[in-house]
PDB file of C-alpha atoms in Angstrom:
ATOM      1  CA  MET A1109     -68.367  -8.369  18.211  1.00 63.00           C
ATOM      2  CA  THR A1110     -70.217 -11.491  20.087  1.00 65.00           C
ATOM      3  CA  ASP A1111     -73.937 -10.669  21.355  1.00 64.00           C
ATOM      4  CA  SER A1112     -72.493 -11.925  25.003  1.00 74.00           C
ATOM      5  CA  LEU A1113     -69.833  -9.104  24.706  1.00 71.00           C
ATOM      6  CA  LYS A1114     -72.063  -6.382  23.068  1.00 72.00           C
ATOM      7  CA  THR A1115     -74.366  -7.178  26.111  1.00 74.00           C
ATOM      8  CA  ARG A1116     -71.493  -6.939  28.980  1.00 72.00           C
ATOM      9  CA  VAL A1117     -70.746  -3.217  27.622  1.00 72.00           C
ATOM     10  CA  GLY A1118     -74.011  -1.833  27.001  1.00 69.00           C
ATOM     11  CA  ARG A1119     -74.869  -3.162  31.133  1.00 69.00           C
ATOM     12  CA  VAL A1120     -71.557  -1.061  31.966  1.00 67.00           C
ATOM     13  CA  ILE A1121     -72.443   2.277  29.549  1.00 66.00           C
ATOM     14  CA  ALA A1122     -75.734   2.113  30.762  1.00 61.00           C
ATOM     15  CA  GLY A1123     -75.456   1.432  34.719  1.00 60.00           C
ATOM     16  CA  SER A1124     -76.303   4.445  36.402  1.00 53.00           C
ATOM     17  CA  VAL A1125     -74.017   5.711  39.234  1.00 51.00           C
ATOM     18  CA  HIS A1126     -76.944   6.906  41.299  1.00 52.00           C
ATOM     19  CA  ALA A1127     -78.160   3.288  41.153  1.00 55.00           C
ATOM     20  CA  LEU A1128     -74.714   2.671  42.998  1.00 52.00           C
ATOM     21  CA  LEU A1129     -75.219   5.586  45.331  1.00 51.00           C
ATOM     22  CA  ASP A1130     -78.703   4.393  46.267  1.00 53.00           C
ATOM     23  CA  ARG A1131     -77.113   1.325  48.189  1.00 52.00           C
ATOM     24  CA  ILE A1132     -75.390   2.577  50.477  1.00 49.00           C
ATOM     25  CA  GLU A1133     -77.475   0.705  53.107  1.00 46.00           C
ATOM     26  CA  ASP A1134     -76.008  -2.358  51.787  1.00 54.00           C
ATOM     27  CA  GLN A1135     -73.363  -3.969  53.961  1.00 54.00           C
ATOM     28  CA  ALA A1136     -71.103  -3.896  51.516  1.00 67.00           C
ATOM     29  CA  PRO A1137     -71.681  -0.524  49.000  1.00 68.00           C
ATOM     30  CA  GLU A1138     -67.617   0.057  48.350  1.00 72.00           C
ATOM     31  CA  ALA A1139     -67.083  -3.351  47.962  1.00 76.00           C
ATOM     32  CA  THR A1140     -70.007  -3.359  45.613  1.00 73.00           C
ATOM     33  CA  MET A1141     -69.005  -0.515  43.762  1.00 76.00           C
ATOM     34  CA  GLU A1142     -65.289  -1.419  43.493  1.00 79.00           C
ATOM     35  CA  GLN A1143     -66.825  -4.625  41.991  1.00 79.00           C
ATOM     36  CA  SER A1144     -68.572  -2.557  39.378  1.00 78.00           C
ATOM     37  CA  LEU A1145     -65.015  -0.966  38.538  1.00 82.00           C
ATOM     38  CA  ARG A1146     -63.124  -4.384  37.995  1.00 84.00           C
ATOM     39  CA  GLU A1147     -66.075  -5.476  35.556  1.00 85.00           C
ATOM     40  CA  ALA A1148     -65.663  -2.216  33.745  1.00 84.00           C
ATOM     41  CA  ASP A1149     -61.934  -2.714  33.118  1.00 86.00           C
ATOM     42  CA  ALA A1150     -62.487  -6.128  32.266  1.00 87.00           C
ATOM     43  CA  VAL A1151     -64.709  -5.076  29.461  1.00 87.00           C
ATOM     44  CA  ILE A1152     -62.581  -2.362  28.346  1.00 87.00           C
ATOM     45  CA  ASP A1153     -59.467  -4.930  28.087  1.00 89.00           C
ATOM     46  CA  GLU A1154     -62.156  -7.478  25.993  1.00 89.00           C
ATOM     47  CA  VAL A1155     -63.539  -4.584  23.462  1.00 89.00           C
ATOM     48  CA  ARG A1156     -59.616  -3.464  23.271  1.00 90.00           C
ATOM     49  CA  HIS A1157     -58.394  -7.204  22.518  1.00 91.00           C
ATOM     50  CA  GLU A1158     -61.209  -7.411  19.623  1.00 90.00           C
ATOM     51  CA  LEU A1159     -60.474  -3.819  18.451  1.00 90.00           C
ATOM     52  CA  GLY A1160     -56.530  -5.038  17.848  1.00 92.00           C
ATOM     53  CA  THR A1161     -57.779  -8.027  16.266  1.00 92.00           C
ATOM     54  CA  VAL A1162     -60.366  -6.192  14.212  1.00 92.00           C
ATOM     55  CA  SER A1163     -57.675  -3.581  13.046  1.00 93.00           C
ATOM     56  CA  ALA A1164     -54.902  -6.027  12.157  1.00 93.00           C
ATOM     57  CA  ASN A1165     -57.719  -7.822   9.867  1.00 92.00           C
ATOM     58  CA  ARG A1166     -58.506  -5.203   8.037  1.00 93.00           C
ATOM     59  CA  HIS A1167     -54.681  -3.908   7.690  1.00 94.00           C
ATOM     60  CA  LEU A1168     -53.993  -7.605   6.056  1.00 94.00           C
ATOM     61  CA  SER A1169     -57.081  -7.039   3.899  1.00 93.00           C
ATOM     62  CA  GLN A1170     -55.231  -3.542   2.595  1.00 94.00           C
ATOM     63  CA  ARG A1171     -52.310  -5.163   1.418  1.00 95.00           C
ATOM     64  CA  GLN A1172     -53.852  -8.353  -0.105  1.00 94.00           C
ATOM     65  CA  HIS A1173     -56.409  -5.255  -1.697  1.00 95.00           C
ATOM     66  CA  ALA A1174     -53.049  -3.380  -2.886  1.00 95.00           C
ATOM     67  CA  ASN A1175     -51.189  -6.476  -4.081  1.00 95.00           C
ATOM     68  CA  LEU A1176     -53.786  -7.493  -6.209  1.00 95.00           C
ATOM     69  CA  ASN A1177     -54.343  -4.306  -7.652  1.00 96.00           C
ATOM     70  CA  GLN A1178     -50.389  -3.985  -8.526  1.00 96.00           C
ATOM     71  CA  LEU A1179     -50.543  -7.769  -9.839  1.00 95.00           C
ATOM     72  CA  HIS A1180     -53.248  -6.544 -12.096  1.00 95.00           C
ATOM     73  CA  ALA A1181     -51.691  -3.707 -13.375  1.00 95.00           C
ATOM     74  CA  THR A1182     -48.416  -6.010 -14.071  1.00 95.00           C
ATOM     75  CA  LEU A1183     -50.241  -8.255 -16.074  1.00 94.00           C
ATOM     76  CA  SER A1184     -51.830  -5.737 -18.319  1.00 92.00           C
ATOM     77  CA  SER A1185     -48.486  -4.634 -19.276  1.00 93.00           C
ATOM     78  CA  GLN A1186     -47.000  -8.444 -19.529  1.00 94.00           C
ATOM     79  CA  ILE A1187     -50.490  -8.993 -21.843  1.00 93.00           C
ATOM     80  CA  ASP A1188     -49.455  -6.045 -24.058  1.00 92.00           C
ATOM     81  CA  GLU A1189     -46.047  -7.676 -24.544  1.00 93.00           C
ATOM     82  CA  ALA A1190     -47.028 -11.067 -25.216  1.00 92.00           C
ATOM     83  CA  MET A1191     -49.194  -9.520 -27.767  1.00 92.00           C
ATOM     84  CA  SER A1192     -46.310  -7.688 -29.569  1.00 91.00           C
ATOM     85  CA  ALA A1193     -44.545 -10.843 -29.456  1.00 91.00           C
ATOM     86  CA  GLY A1194     -47.597 -12.947 -31.135  1.00 91.00           C
ATOM     87  CA  ARG A1195     -47.582 -15.241 -28.162  1.00 91.00           C
ATOM     88  CA  GLU A1196     -51.658 -15.271 -27.460  1.00 92.00           C
ATOM     89  CA  ASP A1197     -51.271 -18.448 -25.194  1.00 92.00           C
ATOM     90  CA  LEU A1198     -49.512 -16.326 -23.194  1.00 93.00           C
ATOM     91  CA  ALA A1199     -51.651 -12.989 -23.198  1.00 93.00           C
ATOM     92  CA  ARG A1200     -54.985 -15.219 -22.743  1.00 94.00           C
ATOM     93  CA  ALA A1201     -53.071 -16.859 -19.792  1.00 94.00           C
ATOM     94  CA  ALA A1202     -52.245 -13.560 -18.222  1.00 93.00           C
ATOM     95  CA  VAL A1203     -56.120 -12.587 -19.057  1.00 95.00           C
ATOM     96  CA  ALA A1204     -57.369 -15.240 -17.147  1.00 95.00           C
ATOM     97  CA  ARG A1205     -55.818 -14.667 -14.133  1.00 94.00           C
ATOM     98  CA  GLN A1206     -56.873 -10.670 -14.522  1.00 93.00           C
ATOM     99  CA  LEU A1207     -60.280 -11.955 -14.942  1.00 95.00           C
ATOM    100  CA  ASP A1208     -59.416 -13.755 -11.550  1.00 94.00           C
ATOM    101  CA  ILE A1209     -58.315 -11.029  -9.420  1.00 94.00           C
ATOM    102  CA  GLU A1210     -61.590  -8.891 -10.781  1.00 94.00           C
ATOM    103  CA  ALA A1211     -63.740 -11.067  -9.039  1.00 94.00           C
ATOM    104  CA  GLN A1212     -61.532 -11.269  -5.739  1.00 94.00           C
ATOM    105  CA  LEU A1213     -61.588  -7.418  -5.341  1.00 95.00           C
ATOM    106  CA  PRO A1214     -65.232  -6.740  -4.965  1.00 94.00           C
ATOM    107  CA  VAL A1215     -65.067  -9.263  -2.095  1.00 94.00           C
ATOM    108  CA  LEU A1216     -62.202  -7.780  -0.339  1.00 94.00           C
ATOM    109  CA  GLU A1217     -63.543  -4.284  -0.891  1.00 94.00           C
ATOM    110  CA  THR A1218     -66.403  -5.171   0.964  1.00 94.00           C
ATOM    111  CA  THR A1219     -64.656  -7.229   3.867  1.00 93.00           C
ATOM    112  CA  LEU A1220     -62.547  -3.562   3.855  1.00 94.00           C
ATOM    113  CA  ALA A1221     -65.665  -2.012   4.700  1.00 94.00           C
ATOM    114  CA  GLU A1222     -67.004  -4.536   7.220  1.00 94.00           C
ATOM    115  CA  HIS A1223     -63.684  -4.045   9.069  1.00 94.00           C
ATOM    116  CA  ALA A1224     -63.822  -0.301   9.115  1.00 93.00           C
ATOM    117  CA  ARG A1225     -67.279  -0.828  10.605  1.00 93.00           C
ATOM    118  CA  GLN A1226     -66.069  -2.677  13.306  1.00 91.00           C
ATOM    119  CA  GLU A1227     -63.452  -0.913  13.845  1.00 92.00           C
ATOM    120  CA  SER A1228     -65.040   2.450  14.293  1.00 91.00           C
ATOM    121  CA  GLU A1229     -67.757   0.600  17.101  1.00 89.00           C
ATOM    122  CA  LEU A1230     -65.401  -0.931  18.797  1.00 90.00           C
ATOM    123  CA  THR A1231     -63.361   2.472  19.170  1.00 90.00           C
ATOM    124  CA  GLY A1232     -67.132   4.438  20.103  1.00 88.00           C
ATOM    125  CA  PHE A1233     -67.503   1.205  23.211  1.00 86.00           C
ATOM    126  CA  VAL A1234     -63.975   1.993  23.830  1.00 88.00           C
ATOM    127  CA  ALA A1235     -64.130   5.698  24.481  1.00 88.00           C
ATOM    128  CA  ALA A1236     -67.989   5.534  25.836  1.00 85.00           C
ATOM    129  CA  LEU A1237     -66.632   2.497  28.432  1.00 86.00           C
ATOM    130  CA  LEU A1238     -63.763   4.728  29.545  1.00 87.00           C
ATOM    131  CA  ALA A1239     -65.882   7.465  30.491  1.00 84.00           C
ATOM    132  CA  LYS A1240     -68.212   5.420  32.232  1.00 83.00           C
ATOM    133  CA  LYS A1241     -65.415   4.591  34.054  1.00 85.00           C
ATOM    134  CA  ARG A1242     -64.223   7.813  35.106  1.00 85.00           C
ATOM    135  CA  GLU A1243     -67.916   8.154  36.251  1.00 83.00           C
ATOM    136  CA  MET A1244     -67.931   5.602  38.900  1.00 81.00           C
ATOM    137  CA  GLN A1245     -64.573   6.114  39.953  1.00 83.00           C
ATOM    138  CA  ASP A1246     -65.405   9.693  40.557  1.00 83.00           C
ATOM    139  CA  ALA A1247     -68.936   8.351  42.461  1.00 79.00           C
ATOM    140  CA  LEU A1248     -66.474   5.947  44.599  1.00 80.00           C
ATOM    141  CA  ALA A1249     -64.238   8.932  45.667  1.00 83.00           C
ATOM    142  CA  GLU A1250     -67.084  10.831  46.701  1.00 82.00           C
ATOM    143  CA  PHE A1251     -68.651   8.103  48.604  1.00 78.00           C
ATOM    144  CA  ARG A1252     -65.184   7.314  50.103  1.00 80.00           C
ATOM    145  CA  LYS A1253     -65.288  11.429  51.043  1.00 83.00           C
ATOM    146  CA  SER A1254     -68.947  11.338  52.398  1.00 79.00           C
ATOM    147  CA  ARG A1255     -68.012   8.427  54.813  1.00 75.00           C
ATOM    148  CA  ALA A1256     -64.572  10.038  56.035  1.00 77.00           C
ATOM    149  CA  ALA A1257     -66.806  13.020  56.767  1.00 74.00           C
ATOM    150  CA  ALA A1258     -69.271  11.538  58.630  1.00 69.00           C
ATOM    151  CA  THR A1259     -67.000   9.162  60.765  1.00 69.00           C
ATOM    152  CA  ALA A1260     -65.070  12.579  61.793  1.00 68.00           C
ATOM    153  CA  THR A1261     -68.450  14.374  62.459  1.00 61.00           C
ATOM    154  CA  ALA A1262     -70.053  11.493  64.357  1.00 59.00           C
ATOM    155  CA  THR A1263     -66.681  11.834  66.533  1.00 59.00           C
ATOM    156  CA  ALA A1264     -67.194  15.726  67.015  1.00 54.00           C
ATOM    157  CA  PRO A1265     -68.069  17.154  70.662  1.00 53.00           C
ATOM    158  CA  THR A1266     -71.629  18.454  70.769  1.00 53.00           C
ATOM    159  CA  GLY A1267     -72.790  22.503  70.885  1.00 49.00           C
ATOM    160  CA  VAL A1268     -71.280  23.882  67.834  1.00 46.00           C
ATOM    161  CA  GLY A1269     -69.708  21.130  66.278  1.00 50.00           C
ATOM    162  CA  SER A1270     -73.347  18.911  66.978  1.00 52.00           C
ATOM    163  CA  ALA A1271     -75.020  21.939  64.859  1.00 50.00           C
ATOM    164  CA  ALA A1272     -72.556  21.590  62.337  1.00 49.00           C
ATOM    165  CA  HIS A1273     -72.931  18.021  61.805  1.00 54.00           C
ATOM    166  CA  ARG A1274     -76.581  18.749  61.289  1.00 54.00           C
ATOM    167  CA  ILE A1275     -76.373  21.368  59.030  1.00 47.00           C
ATOM    168  CA  GLY A1276     -73.866  19.048  56.948  1.00 54.00           C
ATOM    169  CA  LYS A1277     -76.757  16.119  56.829  1.00 55.00           C
ATOM    170  CA  VAL A1278     -78.985  18.338  55.637  1.00 50.00           C
ATOM    171  CA  THR A1279     -76.906  19.806  52.706  1.00 53.00           C
ATOM    172  CA  ASP A1280     -76.105  16.451  52.187  1.00 58.00           C
ATOM    173  CA  ALA A1281     -79.693  15.273  51.731  1.00 55.00           C
ATOM    174  CA  PHE A1282     -80.759  18.678  49.491  1.00 51.00           C
ATOM    175  CA  ASP A1283     -77.273  17.349  47.424  1.00 58.00           C
ATOM    176  CA  ARG A1284     -78.622  14.036  46.357  1.00 57.00           C
ATOM    177  CA  VAL A1285     -81.910  15.446  45.727  1.00 51.00           C
ATOM    178  CA  TYR A1286     -80.481  17.933  43.619  1.00 48.00           C
ATOM    179  CA  GLU A1287     -77.809  15.731  41.835  1.00 58.00           C
ATOM    180  CA  ARG A1288     -80.906  13.583  41.436  1.00 54.00           C
ATOM    181  CA  GLN A1289     -83.307  15.733  40.093  1.00 50.00           C
ATOM    182  CA  THR A1290     -80.613  18.087  37.476  1.00 49.00           C
ATOM    183  CA  GLY A1291     -77.890  15.423  36.614  1.00 54.00           C
ATOM    184  CA  LEU A1292     -75.693  18.205  38.547  1.00 51.00           C
ATOM    185  CA  SER A1293     -73.242  17.517  41.405  1.00 53.00           C
ATOM    186  CA  GLY A1294     -73.654  19.528  44.980  1.00 50.00           C
ATOM    187  CA  THR A1295     -70.558  21.283  43.632  1.00 49.00           C
ATOM    188  CA  ALA A1296     -71.912  22.709  39.961  1.00 50.00           C
ATOM    189  CA  ARG A1297     -74.402  24.351  42.159  1.00 47.00           C
ATOM    190  CA  GLN A1298     -72.425  25.594  44.650  1.00 53.00           C
ATOM    191  CA  ASN A1299     -70.805  27.418  41.451  1.00 53.00           C
ATOM    192  CA  SER A1300     -73.416  27.812  39.439  1.00 52.00           C
ATOM    193  CA  LEU A1301     -74.685  30.297  42.684  1.00 51.00           C
ATOM    194  CA  GLN A1302     -70.970  31.481  42.921  1.00 62.00           C
ATOM    195  CA  GLN A1303     -71.121  32.466  39.185  1.00 63.00           C
ATOM    196  CA  ALA A1304     -74.556  34.042  39.355  1.00 60.00           C
ATOM    197  CA  ALA A1305     -73.712  36.284  42.368  1.00 66.00           C
ATOM    198  CA  GLN A1306     -70.229  37.158  40.099  1.00 73.00           C
ATOM    199  CA  LEU A1307     -72.158  38.081  36.760  1.00 70.00           C
ATOM    200  CA  LYS A1308     -74.523  40.242  38.765  1.00 73.00           C
ATOM    201  CA  GLU A1309     -71.790  42.113  40.736  1.00 79.00           C
ATOM    202  CA  LEU A1310     -70.353  42.531  36.850  1.00 80.00           C
ATOM    203  CA  ASP A1311     -73.730  43.798  35.796  1.00 77.00           C
ATOM    204  CA  ASP A1312     -74.029  46.220  38.551  1.00 81.00           C
ATOM    205  CA  LEU A1313     -70.447  47.602  37.922  1.00 85.00           C
ATOM    206  CA  VAL A1314     -71.289  48.128  34.415  1.00 83.00           C
ATOM    207  CA  ARG A1315     -74.877  50.000  34.993  1.00 83.00           C
ATOM    208  CA  ASP A1316     -72.981  51.963  37.366  1.00 86.00           C
ATOM    209  CA  ASN A1317     -70.328  52.828  34.669  1.00 85.00           C
ATOM    210  CA  LYS A1318     -73.033  53.646  32.516  1.00 84.00           C
ATOM    211  CA  ILE A1319     -74.965  55.956  35.160  1.00 83.00           C
ATOM    212  CA  ALA A1320     -71.155  58.055  35.602  1.00 85.00           C
ATOM    213  CA  GLU A1321     -70.726  57.969  31.844  1.00 86.00           C
ATOM    214  CA  ARG A1322     -74.250  59.590  31.278  1.00 79.00           C
ATOM    215  CA  MET A1323     -74.066  62.097  33.955  1.00 80.00           C
ATOM    216  CA  ALA A1324     -70.474  63.151  32.807  1.00 82.00           C
ATOM    217  CA  GLN A1325     -72.196  64.082  29.069  1.00 83.00           C
ATOM    218  CA  LEU A1326     -74.799  65.545  30.638  1.00 76.00           C
ATOM    219  CA  LYS A1327     -72.598  68.333  32.857  1.00 76.00           C
ATOM    220  CA  ALA A1328     -70.451  68.715  29.975  1.00 81.00           C
ATOM    221  CA  ALA A1329     -73.233  69.859  27.671  1.00 77.00           C
ATOM    222  CA  LYS A1330     -74.271  72.375  30.077  1.00 70.00           C
ATOM    223  CA  SER A1331     -70.823  73.697  31.113  1.00 70.00           C
TER     224      SER A1331
END
């Protein structure tokens, strides 16, 4: 992989979704995020293309390695036959070819190892880029949802609607701070609170059952 492509991969993967969301006051924040997604797609395509090239080269190197090993084994049988027939000249030629093969095999094995390393690296890059793309898509969807909600509440009537709008703004502000400080979304926070309440209810239920069981044992012991 070229250094320039590695740099682009690193920039996409290291890019913070929060940095995109922080630019919501820009003239065209949605267009900015869509452009970032297009850049991610372009980098993914380039890395996949290079991965395909490396995989093809590794396959060709494997075939050449296997063919040379097979030829080496075939030459060994032919050397035995030539020696049995008293044709040392033919055996000498076969031995010379075997020596050439033995010199090529280590080079091929080094090439194979390098191809395998590159293939593993590129596969990891593709997985990381796809994960980042999903994260960016989620962020863009949330941004669009928040804009739609803001548009709806901006046209809401006064009174109850106005109060709900103010509460919504406070909640959104809290969620943004919460997400940046913890890395969890507001939905995750709500889920965590709901889960905590359910676990507390379960704990109370288990405690009540234990108390009832102990009371039953005490009554049984006195009867």
